[in-house]
XYZ file of C-alpha atoms in Angstrom:
662
model
C 16.515 3.703 -28.299
C 20.226 2.137 -27.832
C 19.070 -1.308 -27.953
C 17.323 -3.509 -30.948
C 13.496 -3.276 -30.582
C 13.439 -6.894 -30.512
C 16.236 -7.316 -27.803
C 14.402 -4.594 -25.698
C 10.973 -6.602 -25.901
C 12.787 -9.897 -24.615
C 14.509 -7.907 -21.846
C 11.432 -6.092 -20.920
C 9.784 -9.416 -20.269
C 12.778 -10.954 -18.741
C 13.181 -8.023 -16.207
C 9.408 -8.166 -15.431
C 9.462 -11.723 -14.786
C 12.358 -11.258 -12.222
C 10.465 -8.979 -10.312
C 7.553 -11.375 -10.275
C 9.606 -14.207 -9.033
C 11.124 -11.995 -6.275
C 7.488 -11.209 -5.257
C 6.383 -15.051 -5.188
C 9.555 -15.756 -3.169
C 8.800 -13.043 -0.613
C 4.997 -14.113 -0.290
C 5.827 -17.808 -0.076
C 8.469 -17.249 2.726
C 6.630 -14.483 4.627
C 5.696 -14.813 8.225
C 2.463 -12.788 8.614
C -0.918 -12.829 7.200
C -0.454 -9.291 5.732
C 2.334 -10.615 3.598
C 1.556 -14.313 2.892
C -2.162 -13.633 2.201
C -2.959 -10.046 1.751
C 0.196 -9.367 -0.183
C 1.110 -5.850 1.093
C 4.526 -6.020 -0.227
C 6.294 -5.358 -3.553
C 9.635 -5.903 -5.361
C 11.346 -4.081 -8.235
C 14.519 -3.629 -10.059
C 16.110 -0.261 -10.234
C 18.848 1.226 -12.395
C 21.963 3.131 -11.358
C 19.710 6.280 -11.168
C 17.652 4.648 -8.467
C 14.296 4.523 -10.533
C 12.487 1.290 -11.280
C 12.868 0.026 -14.795
C 11.045 -3.343 -13.913
C 7.990 -3.893 -11.860
C 5.366 -6.764 -11.382
C 1.892 -5.846 -12.690
C -0.336 -8.069 -10.663
C 1.602 -9.263 -7.576
C 1.689 -7.118 -4.413
C 1.226 -3.300 -4.285
C 0.720 -2.179 -7.663
C 1.324 1.620 -7.551
C 4.834 2.193 -6.117
C 6.523 2.175 -9.363
C 7.366 6.022 -9.138
C 9.444 5.578 -5.860
C 13.058 6.604 -6.053
C 15.801 4.743 -4.206
C 18.851 6.999 -5.043
C 18.286 9.408 -2.102
C 18.374 6.656 0.484
C 21.460 4.902 -1.390
C 23.320 8.245 -1.493
C 22.299 8.824 2.361
C 24.376 5.375 3.221
C 27.155 6.193 1.134
C 27.648 9.697 2.590
C 27.290 8.412 6.468
C 28.658 4.863 6.293
C 30.716 4.369 3.233
C 30.688 2.894 -0.141
C 28.411 -0.087 -0.758
C 30.040 -3.431 -1.202
C 28.818 -6.736 -2.322
C 26.421 -8.420 0.171
C 25.221 -5.144 1.598
C 21.502 -4.576 2.050
C 20.119 -1.003 3.033
C 17.137 -0.890 5.342
C 14.797 2.190 5.943
C 11.402 3.131 7.088
C 11.846 6.887 7.523
C 9.929 9.019 5.176
C 11.729 12.175 5.587
C 15.298 10.651 5.680
C 14.536 8.553 2.779
C 13.182 11.423 0.797
C 9.851 9.842 0.193
C 10.802 6.100 -0.399
C 9.144 5.015 2.621
C 5.760 6.694 3.456
C 5.045 5.328 6.890
C 6.973 3.555 9.527
C 5.520 0.127 9.338
C 6.793 -0.191 5.611
C 10.268 -1.466 5.803
C 12.294 -0.922 2.559
C 15.328 -2.670 1.566
C 17.746 -2.020 -1.328
C 20.498 -4.328 -2.372
C 23.189 -3.385 -4.896
C 23.737 -5.951 -7.414
C 27.264 -6.338 -8.477
C 29.267 -7.841 -11.490
C 32.918 -7.898 -11.614
C 33.212 -5.142 -8.644
C 30.695 -2.914 -10.285
C 27.152 -2.240 -9.412
C 24.998 -3.122 -12.461
C 21.467 -2.825 -10.771
C 19.651 -2.449 -7.556
C 17.071 -4.909 -6.027
C 14.155 -3.350 -3.963
C 11.586 -4.451 -2.032
C 9.135 -3.487 0.739
C 6.831 -5.151 3.488
C 4.301 -3.766 5.600
C 5.270 -5.278 8.968
C 3.007 -5.954 12.028
C 4.560 -3.584 14.391
C 7.396 -1.050 14.836
C 6.385 0.145 18.155
C 4.688 3.554 18.733
C 1.756 4.720 20.743
C -0.678 1.836 19.661
C -0.252 -1.932 18.674
C 0.367 -1.970 14.754
C 1.928 1.336 15.095
C -0.626 3.139 13.008
C -3.310 5.733 14.640
C -5.058 8.565 13.090
C -4.563 10.482 16.098
C -0.955 10.630 16.269
C 0.304 14.091 15.949
C 3.845 13.633 15.115
C 5.991 10.847 13.635
C 7.816 10.429 16.930
C 4.747 8.612 18.157
C 4.556 6.334 15.335
C 7.187 4.001 16.117
C 10.833 3.312 15.486
C 12.345 5.624 12.651
C 15.202 3.711 10.849
C 17.096 6.232 8.580
C 18.718 4.462 5.518
C 21.350 1.964 7.209
C 23.085 -1.115 6.379
C 21.106 -3.977 7.786
C 23.381 -6.476 6.103
C 27.139 -5.877 5.735
C 28.939 -8.078 3.456
C 26.409 -10.800 3.750
C 26.234 -10.637 7.778
C 23.292 -9.147 9.682
C 24.527 -6.273 11.638
C 23.556 -7.403 15.262
C 23.134 -3.980 16.661
C 20.590 -2.985 14.181
C 18.655 -6.365 14.902
C 18.714 -5.428 18.455
C 17.103 -2.067 17.841
C 14.535 -3.704 15.556
C 13.568 -6.350 18.138
C 13.596 -4.050 21.126
C 11.181 -1.587 19.409
C 8.316 -3.926 18.225
C 5.468 -5.863 20.009
C 6.044 -8.558 17.343
C 9.856 -9.224 17.001
C 9.550 -12.647 15.895
C 6.988 -11.870 13.238
C 8.924 -9.008 12.052
C 12.048 -10.758 11.480
C 10.426 -13.616 9.715
C 9.209 -11.090 7.104
C 12.487 -9.459 6.907
C 14.004 -12.816 6.142
C 11.451 -13.240 3.354
C 12.543 -9.857 2.058
C 16.215 -10.803 1.945
C 15.443 -14.191 0.353
C 13.509 -12.191 -2.370
C 16.496 -9.842 -2.886
C 18.703 -12.838 -3.152
C 16.418 -14.122 -6.054
C 16.767 -10.949 -7.771
C 20.547 -10.911 -7.464
C 20.710 -14.608 -8.982
C 18.473 -13.746 -11.938
C 20.278 -10.475 -12.704
C 23.738 -12.349 -12.667
C 22.021 -14.731 -15.051
C 20.982 -12.076 -17.479
C 24.578 -10.661 -17.328
C 25.855 -14.000 -18.422
C 23.335 -14.177 -21.339
C 23.323 -10.475 -22.510
C 26.493 -9.006 -21.271
C 27.209 -6.246 -18.853
C 26.797 -3.199 -21.145
C 23.379 -4.450 -22.510
C 21.997 -4.700 -18.900
C 23.323 -1.103 -18.336
C 21.698 0.095 -21.360
C 18.436 -1.799 -20.690
C 16.983 0.614 -17.872
C 17.255 3.894 -19.964
C 15.971 2.062 -23.217
C 12.899 0.448 -21.432
C 12.009 3.772 -19.503
C 12.385 5.853 -22.695
C 10.145 3.561 -24.521
C 7.497 3.710 -21.687
C 7.886 7.383 -21.716
C 6.917 7.554 -25.356
C 3.956 5.394 -24.771
C 2.901 7.781 -22.043
C 3.342 10.826 -24.156
C 1.222 9.263 -27.062
C -1.654 8.503 -24.751
C -1.500 11.943 -23.352
C -1.702 13.637 -26.616
C -5.299 11.943 -27.125
C -6.559 13.898 -24.159
C -8.120 17.216 -24.909
C -5.688 19.962 -24.049
C -6.737 22.443 -21.229
C -6.848 23.060 -17.576
C -9.141 20.791 -15.480
C -9.748 21.319 -11.706
C -11.480 19.131 -9.060
C -11.793 18.891 -5.357
C -12.872 16.561 -2.715
C -12.796 15.953 1.101
C -11.787 13.615 3.702
C -14.472 13.400 6.134
C -12.387 14.894 9.129
C -8.672 14.894 10.583
C -9.801 12.323 13.195
C -9.384 14.784 15.958
C -12.149 17.159 14.991
C -15.099 17.389 13.096
C -13.579 19.566 10.400
C -13.133 17.983 6.924
C -9.901 17.943 4.998
C -9.705 19.423 1.529
C -7.686 17.958 -1.314
C -7.672 19.914 -4.832
C -5.822 19.671 -7.998
C -5.562 21.445 -11.353
C -4.513 19.151 -14.263
C -3.030 21.059 -17.132
C -2.541 18.832 -20.332
C -0.447 20.088 -23.415
C 1.465 18.431 -26.081
C 1.703 14.975 -24.451
C 2.746 16.522 -21.053
C 0.545 16.934 -17.886
C 1.133 19.263 -15.008
C -0.500 18.333 -11.558
C -0.916 21.468 -9.344
C -2.244 20.601 -5.736
C -2.803 24.224 -4.845
C -5.860 24.722 -2.836
C -5.147 21.571 -0.862
C -5.378 22.050 3.006
C -2.168 22.771 5.178
C -0.775 19.636 6.809
C -2.849 18.352 9.529
C -1.885 17.770 13.153
C -2.866 14.005 12.710
C -1.545 11.170 10.633
C -3.268 11.718 7.122
C -0.146 13.626 5.490
C 1.426 12.379 2.359
C 5.230 12.769 2.506
C 5.980 13.435 -0.982
C 9.037 15.560 -0.392
C 7.973 17.712 -3.283
C 8.404 15.020 -5.877
C 6.088 13.305 -8.384
C 5.392 10.753 -5.627
C 3.714 7.311 -6.222
C 0.844 8.210 -4.032
C 0.223 11.423 -6.197
C 0.483 10.089 -9.644
C -1.214 6.732 -9.477
C -4.317 7.749 -11.412
C -2.246 8.959 -14.326
C -0.461 5.818 -14.541
C -3.795 3.893 -14.662
C -5.095 6.258 -17.287
C -2.081 5.688 -19.389
C -2.123 1.847 -19.059
C -5.936 1.595 -19.614
C -5.537 3.410 -22.923
C -2.339 1.546 -24.041
C -2.199 -1.824 -22.487
C 1.081 -2.365 -24.263
C 2.858 0.294 -22.289
C 5.380 -1.488 -19.988
C 5.079 -0.638 -16.201
C 8.100 1.199 -15.174
C 9.140 4.767 -13.979
C 9.355 6.132 -17.417
C 5.606 6.330 -17.518
C 5.913 9.376 -15.266
C 8.492 11.256 -17.444
C 5.838 13.368 -19.140
C 4.570 14.520 -15.749
C 5.501 17.535 -13.601
C 4.145 18.411 -10.308
C 3.541 21.319 -7.833
C 2.790 20.638 -4.128
C 2.782 23.366 -1.802
C 5.385 22.947 1.052
C 3.471 22.425 4.218
C 0.443 21.198 2.649
C -1.247 17.848 3.253
C 0.431 16.480 0.202
C 3.928 17.749 0.968
C 4.132 17.975 4.877
C 7.203 19.320 6.762
C 8.878 17.206 9.400
C 7.739 15.906 11.964
C 4.336 15.720 10.624
C 2.698 12.267 11.301
C 2.113 10.168 8.103
C 0.790 6.638 9.433
C -2.595 6.947 7.701
C -1.424 8.541 4.398
C -3.095 6.088 2.330
C -6.592 7.642 3.304
C -5.467 10.833 1.778
C -3.758 9.162 -1.067
C -7.164 7.464 -1.968
C -8.678 10.818 -1.921
C -5.802 12.178 -4.383
C -7.037 9.304 -6.740
C -10.602 10.522 -6.460
C -9.737 14.135 -7.391
C -7.339 13.094 -10.306
C -10.149 10.822 -11.415
C -12.484 13.824 -11.308
C -10.169 16.027 -13.206
C -9.338 13.776 -15.875
C -12.990 12.930 -15.971
C -13.777 16.473 -17.197
C -11.336 15.832 -20.081
C -12.522 12.257 -20.845
C -15.987 11.910 -19.660
C -16.610 8.784 -21.547
C -13.299 7.211 -20.275
C -13.085 7.997 -16.569
C -15.387 6.328 -14.018
C -17.286 7.697 -11.010
C -15.769 7.754 -7.653
C -14.654 4.344 -6.219
C -15.515 3.585 -2.669
C -12.787 5.779 -1.634
C -11.594 3.682 1.329
C -9.164 1.023 2.339
C -9.286 -0.228 6.098
C -7.012 -2.711 7.359
C -8.886 -4.145 10.222
C -6.324 -4.775 12.932
C -6.886 -7.111 15.896
C -4.570 -6.807 18.943
C -5.248 -9.556 21.531
C -3.155 -10.638 24.582
C -1.269 -13.817 24.377
C -1.301 -16.612 27.152
C 2.479 -16.367 27.144
C 2.611 -12.555 27.762
C 2.731 -9.789 25.158
C 0.206 -9.323 22.300
C -0.687 -10.892 19.029
C -1.068 -8.281 16.400
C -2.695 -9.235 12.928
C -4.675 -7.717 10.160
C -8.105 -9.697 9.994
C -9.066 -8.133 6.636
C -8.203 -5.150 4.369
C -11.606 -3.974 3.822
C -12.164 -2.108 0.654
C -15.482 -1.367 -1.411
C -16.106 -1.337 -5.191
C -15.121 0.572 -7.993
C -16.942 3.315 -9.873
C -19.182 2.773 -12.792
C -18.189 4.105 -16.028
C -19.900 4.547 -19.681
C -20.828 1.122 -20.775
C -19.567 -0.785 -17.658
C -20.771 -1.300 -14.094
C -18.423 -0.958 -11.277
C -16.717 -4.017 -9.746
C -18.430 -5.197 -6.527
C -16.186 -5.374 -3.436
C -12.893 -5.034 -5.221
C -11.129 -1.959 -5.719
C -7.384 -2.069 -6.893
C -7.166 1.676 -7.280
C -4.020 2.083 -5.064
C -3.052 -1.572 -4.419
C -3.668 -5.122 -5.405
C -4.182 -6.180 -1.732
C -5.979 -9.661 -1.449
C -8.299 -10.612 1.242
C -7.379 -12.964 3.984
C -9.287 -16.329 3.950
C -11.719 -16.746 6.868
C -10.281 -19.954 7.899
C -6.836 -18.603 8.167
C -7.912 -15.598 10.170
C -10.016 -17.826 12.782
C -6.930 -20.139 12.875
C -4.636 -17.173 13.830
C -6.708 -14.922 15.988
C -9.299 -15.065 18.505
C -12.334 -14.217 16.393
C -15.360 -15.993 14.731
C -16.208 -14.409 11.385
C -20.085 -14.196 11.176
C -20.409 -12.612 7.812
C -18.128 -11.529 5.307
C -19.649 -10.387 1.990
C -21.118 -7.848 -0.322
C -23.223 -4.988 1.079
C -26.633 -4.770 -0.783
C -28.031 -1.412 -2.081
C -24.605 0.294 -1.201
C -23.476 0.900 -4.989
C -24.641 4.296 -6.537
C -27.575 3.857 -8.718
C -27.085 4.641 -12.495
C -27.462 3.464 -16.043
C -24.427 1.732 -15.023
C -24.326 0.669 -11.364
C -21.545 1.533 -9.007
C -19.675 -1.377 -7.152
C -21.163 -2.626 -3.959
C -19.170 -2.173 -0.661
C -18.234 -4.965 1.796
C -19.718 -5.990 5.209
C -17.516 -7.672 7.941
C -19.076 -8.805 11.092
C -17.063 -10.882 13.731
C -17.385 -11.982 17.357
C -14.465 -11.306 19.664
C -13.292 -14.437 21.557
C -10.637 -12.999 23.794
C -11.064 -10.358 26.695
C -8.754 -7.373 26.715
C -8.732 -7.285 22.878
C -8.286 -4.134 20.707
C -9.686 -3.367 17.348
C -7.986 -0.727 14.932
C -9.499 0.389 11.674
C -7.086 2.614 10.238
C -8.129 4.471 7.201
C -11.883 4.801 7.825
C -13.323 7.257 5.201
C -16.562 8.100 3.374
C -18.466 7.956 6.480
C -19.992 11.303 5.619
C -18.954 12.503 2.202
C -20.229 9.809 -0.167
C -18.383 8.461 -3.290
C -19.719 10.734 -6.044
C -21.635 9.598 -9.141
C -21.064 10.846 -12.537
C -23.041 11.975 -15.564
C -26.188 11.980 -13.297
C -25.243 8.659 -11.554
C -26.118 8.616 -7.692
C -23.288 8.591 -5.017
C -22.631 5.225 -3.217
C -23.866 4.841 0.191
C -21.533 5.928 3.269
C -19.641 3.446 5.441
C -20.320 2.528 9.121
C -19.098 0.937 12.084
C -21.556 -0.825 14.831
C -20.666 -2.695 18.040
C -23.433 -5.082 19.320
C -25.858 -4.127 16.561
C -29.498 -4.793 17.608
C -28.444 -5.527 21.105
C -28.989 -3.459 24.304
C -25.099 -2.565 24.185
C -25.295 -1.234 20.571
C -22.809 1.522 19.716
C -22.607 3.251 16.404
C -19.200 4.851 16.019
C -17.331 6.904 13.352
C -13.564 6.566 13.094
C -11.871 4.888 15.620
C -8.406 4.936 17.099
C -8.106 2.011 19.364
C -11.426 0.349 20.288
C -11.241 -1.885 23.484
C -13.416 -5.015 22.922
C -14.311 -8.000 25.193
C -15.161 -11.564 24.330
C -18.690 -11.851 23.081
C -18.725 -8.374 21.474
C -19.866 -8.397 17.602
C -18.141 -5.982 15.565
C -19.579 -4.993 12.055
C -17.818 -2.762 9.575
C -19.547 -1.745 6.396
C -17.584 0.005 3.694
C -18.938 2.439 1.179
C -20.261 1.536 -2.246
C -18.998 3.327 -5.246
C -20.498 5.968 -7.525
C -22.939 5.212 -10.470
C -22.674 6.556 -13.956
C -25.636 7.840 -15.922
C -29.152 8.299 -15.310
C -30.467 5.337 -13.238
C -33.933 5.547 -15.014
C -32.298 4.544 -18.296
C -30.663 1.376 -16.676
C -32.022 -1.548 -18.522
C -34.899 -3.136 -16.405
C -33.609 -6.709 -16.806
C -30.106 -5.556 -15.614
C -32.109 -4.088 -12.551
C -33.652 -7.424 -12.035
C -30.412 -9.404 -12.366
C -29.013 -7.222 -9.562
C -32.108 -8.141 -7.483
C -31.736 -11.634 -7.855
C -27.876 -11.531 -7.230
C -28.533 -9.711 -4.042
C -26.932 -6.427 -5.189
C -30.099 -4.427 -4.996
C -33.251 -5.002 -3.027
C -36.693 -4.770 -4.434
C -37.435 -1.458 -2.594
C -34.270 0.194 -3.840
C -34.992 -1.035 -7.534
C -38.157 0.905 -7.301
C -37.091 3.890 -5.364
C -33.704 4.599 -7.412
C -34.348 2.801 -10.812
C -38.176 3.110 -11.246
C -38.326 -0.731 -11.640
C -41.334 -2.298 -10.026
C -41.404 -5.958 -9.119
C -44.331 -7.871 -8.153
C -43.422 -11.487 -6.826
C -40.070 -11.133 -8.639
C -41.670 -10.334 -11.838
C -41.361 -6.951 -13.826
C -44.492 -4.837 -13.834
C -44.053 -3.252 -17.219
C -46.671 -0.690 -16.996
C -46.086 0.459 -13.600
C -42.295 0.808 -14.289
C -43.072 2.892 -17.376
C -45.191 5.202 -15.444
C -42.838 5.617 -12.454
C -39.831 6.356 -14.909
C -41.845 8.854 -17.135
C -42.272 11.020 -13.988
C -38.845 10.637 -12.392
C -36.432 13.653 -12.332
C -32.948 13.254 -13.662
C -29.422 14.599 -12.758
C -26.456 15.794 -14.790
C -22.866 16.011 -14.252
C -21.062 15.028 -10.917
C -23.584 14.148 -8.234
C -21.796 14.516 -4.772
C -24.754 13.929 -2.415
C -26.631 15.900 0.145
C -23.658 16.304 2.563
C -21.124 17.556 0.067
C -23.810 19.874 -1.443
C -24.522 21.275 1.960
C -21.016 21.809 2.739
C -20.283 23.554 -0.657
C -23.180 25.831 -0.006
C -21.434 27.524 2.660
C -17.596 26.683 2.110
C -17.605 27.167 -1.736
C -14.506 25.858 -3.667
C -13.235 29.470 -4.379
C -13.510 30.418 -0.808
C -11.562 27.438 0.261
C -8.869 28.263 -2.198
C -8.433 31.697 -0.929
C -8.302 30.197 2.677
C -5.632 27.815 1.963
C -3.435 30.033 0.049
C -3.868 32.615 3.092
C -3.138 30.043 5.683
C 0.148 28.811 3.795
C 1.511 32.259 4.287
C 1.473 31.842 8.022
C 4.120 30.102 9.986
C 3.710 26.340 10.279
C 2.948 26.444 14.003
C -0.218 28.827 13.544
C -1.896 27.354 10.399
C -4.133 24.763 12.087
C -5.070 26.847 14.910
C -6.067 29.723 12.683
C -7.896 27.189 10.517
C -9.768 25.792 13.413
C -10.669 29.280 14.646
C -12.232 30.219 11.429
C -14.259 27.151 10.998
C -15.476 27.317 14.503
C -16.503 30.694 13.907
C -18.512 29.899 10.794
C -19.782 26.506 12.237
C -21.296 28.214 15.152
C -24.212 29.687 13.082
C -25.052 25.930 11.947
C -26.490 22.965 13.589
C -23.908 20.455 15.144
C -25.231 17.948 12.557
C -23.982 20.079 9.692
C -23.547 18.978 6.884
C -25.452 15.682 7.478
C -28.570 17.737 8.019
C -29.963 20.346 5.685
C -29.813 24.170 6.800
C -31.830 26.985 5.652
C -30.876 29.437 3.143
C -30.775 32.220 5.842
C -28.383 30.204 7.995
C -26.155 29.422 4.998
C -26.097 33.032 4.135
C -25.083 34.013 7.639
C -22.288 31.637 7.599
C -21.178 32.720 4.439
C -20.839 36.137 5.544
C -19.000 35.065 8.702
C -16.558 33.224 6.426
C -16.031 36.404 4.003
C -15.206 38.454 7.072
C -12.865 35.848 8.464
C -10.933 35.683 5.125
C -10.462 39.372 4.832
C -9.099 39.588 8.494
C -6.661 36.617 7.662
């Protein structure tokens, strides 16, 4: 390291505090609920290489530390000339920013921080804004088939030139949004955050000198890289493979596969996503641009920082990592693939990395978390014209249990630190009445250590002509898996007017039209349990029943704990537990077991390898034809319903024949 270790520690804390102050500035001056309450934003300091050497730990979105600013910066220099003091870059285009932005509602800003005419650092921030145009209000729909449907694309441009906002850029922004005033309020909050960072960087230059500030990024990232390598050397070397599924691509009933092989050797890790499905014709694609993208590396960051909590949070943690993402796959799509709901696939990437690392570290890694983040959006007509578009709640589930610890109920920071919106604030800003918002009993997977419970949100619509959007709905079919014999969590659901004559039970939704008086109920999945449920301490089960996490019926069925008038029946419990069966390893649940019984992992690897050799325009058509041929032998309810071995064997033969022709 080029800096004294004591000075390096001081600078590390200083620059981290700068990013936290930037985030606090952004949150306190933000305009929309999604900024000032939910905190869907982040700020960071980047070095001259465009990588983040300072990032906040607990404010805003936690996982974007691996993003890179330099491609967007270079694009502006190449097309619009050198950067000058007072310039601020704006972009939201995943392809033209080379993966800095990942869907169009995320507005990213970069400001060069100058001292004596030279750039000493870059400030960065992003905000998820309310609407950037496109086919639906809030711009995000799982059914969009190309990025052109998702709203205004902003290649890297100078929003601010020498301290003044470019009027033509503002005109484009305002003209292409259903919520221009709200957007501009959040944009000005971003500029305030960058200004905060600029002032603090200038103060550090005055305290420590320009050269020290230039040396600090590399020194801090090298230190983090060393910490990461040390942790990875404690992981047993080898290759570990795991796969999981999205329920479907939102346009068909065909599940979407994600697969990874993790290779660990000498403090280095390589992630190979070969075996993942080709990019889909809907909006689940992750625009990684072939890089070790933040959406693909979060679980490794979490592993390192769990096993060494002293490791600083910066891009250096990713230096021991390399990655392979097949071009044209779900994790590295080709333009103009839609990317609006990329977070749904990113969460499943988290799950497969969790599963793969769990094969190496079974006593460290947890069972699957709930596997979903659902920003529930309400779009309602305003009396003055136009529409109000706001997020009611960013619904999540719980975290998976691990050895020695239950999962966390109703809270999962696997991909972000999003907070919930206070009910009072939601009702003040939107035409809804929240009837219930709380934990969902019996949703967490049973285990020696219980999976975290999911959530339930039930609200009444107060305005005719309103629309509800629930982007990112997942785990409605394939359950969050349990580990070491723990049971999977319960799947999620959506019901309109439950228990009334107009009841409708729905799956994934695009844009749901609702009227005043309609009651909407979202239930998110619970997380997977860990260990044999029959070994769970009976008093812990009783405590779960008393807290409302588990009902008495479930305590008896899943844990073998018999309660009479709230008291433990010791003899009946012992008898029931003595005769209960047990599981080992990963427990996926009946739906995944049924699916794998026909579409085995090895067959899916062969299929996806063959599909990626075809021209991009043919892949989804051929994939759909093959699945339709195979599924024709099975009930329409498959894999929710079991099939006979004879049916499964016939379907497997059809799949083998199709693979041979492909």
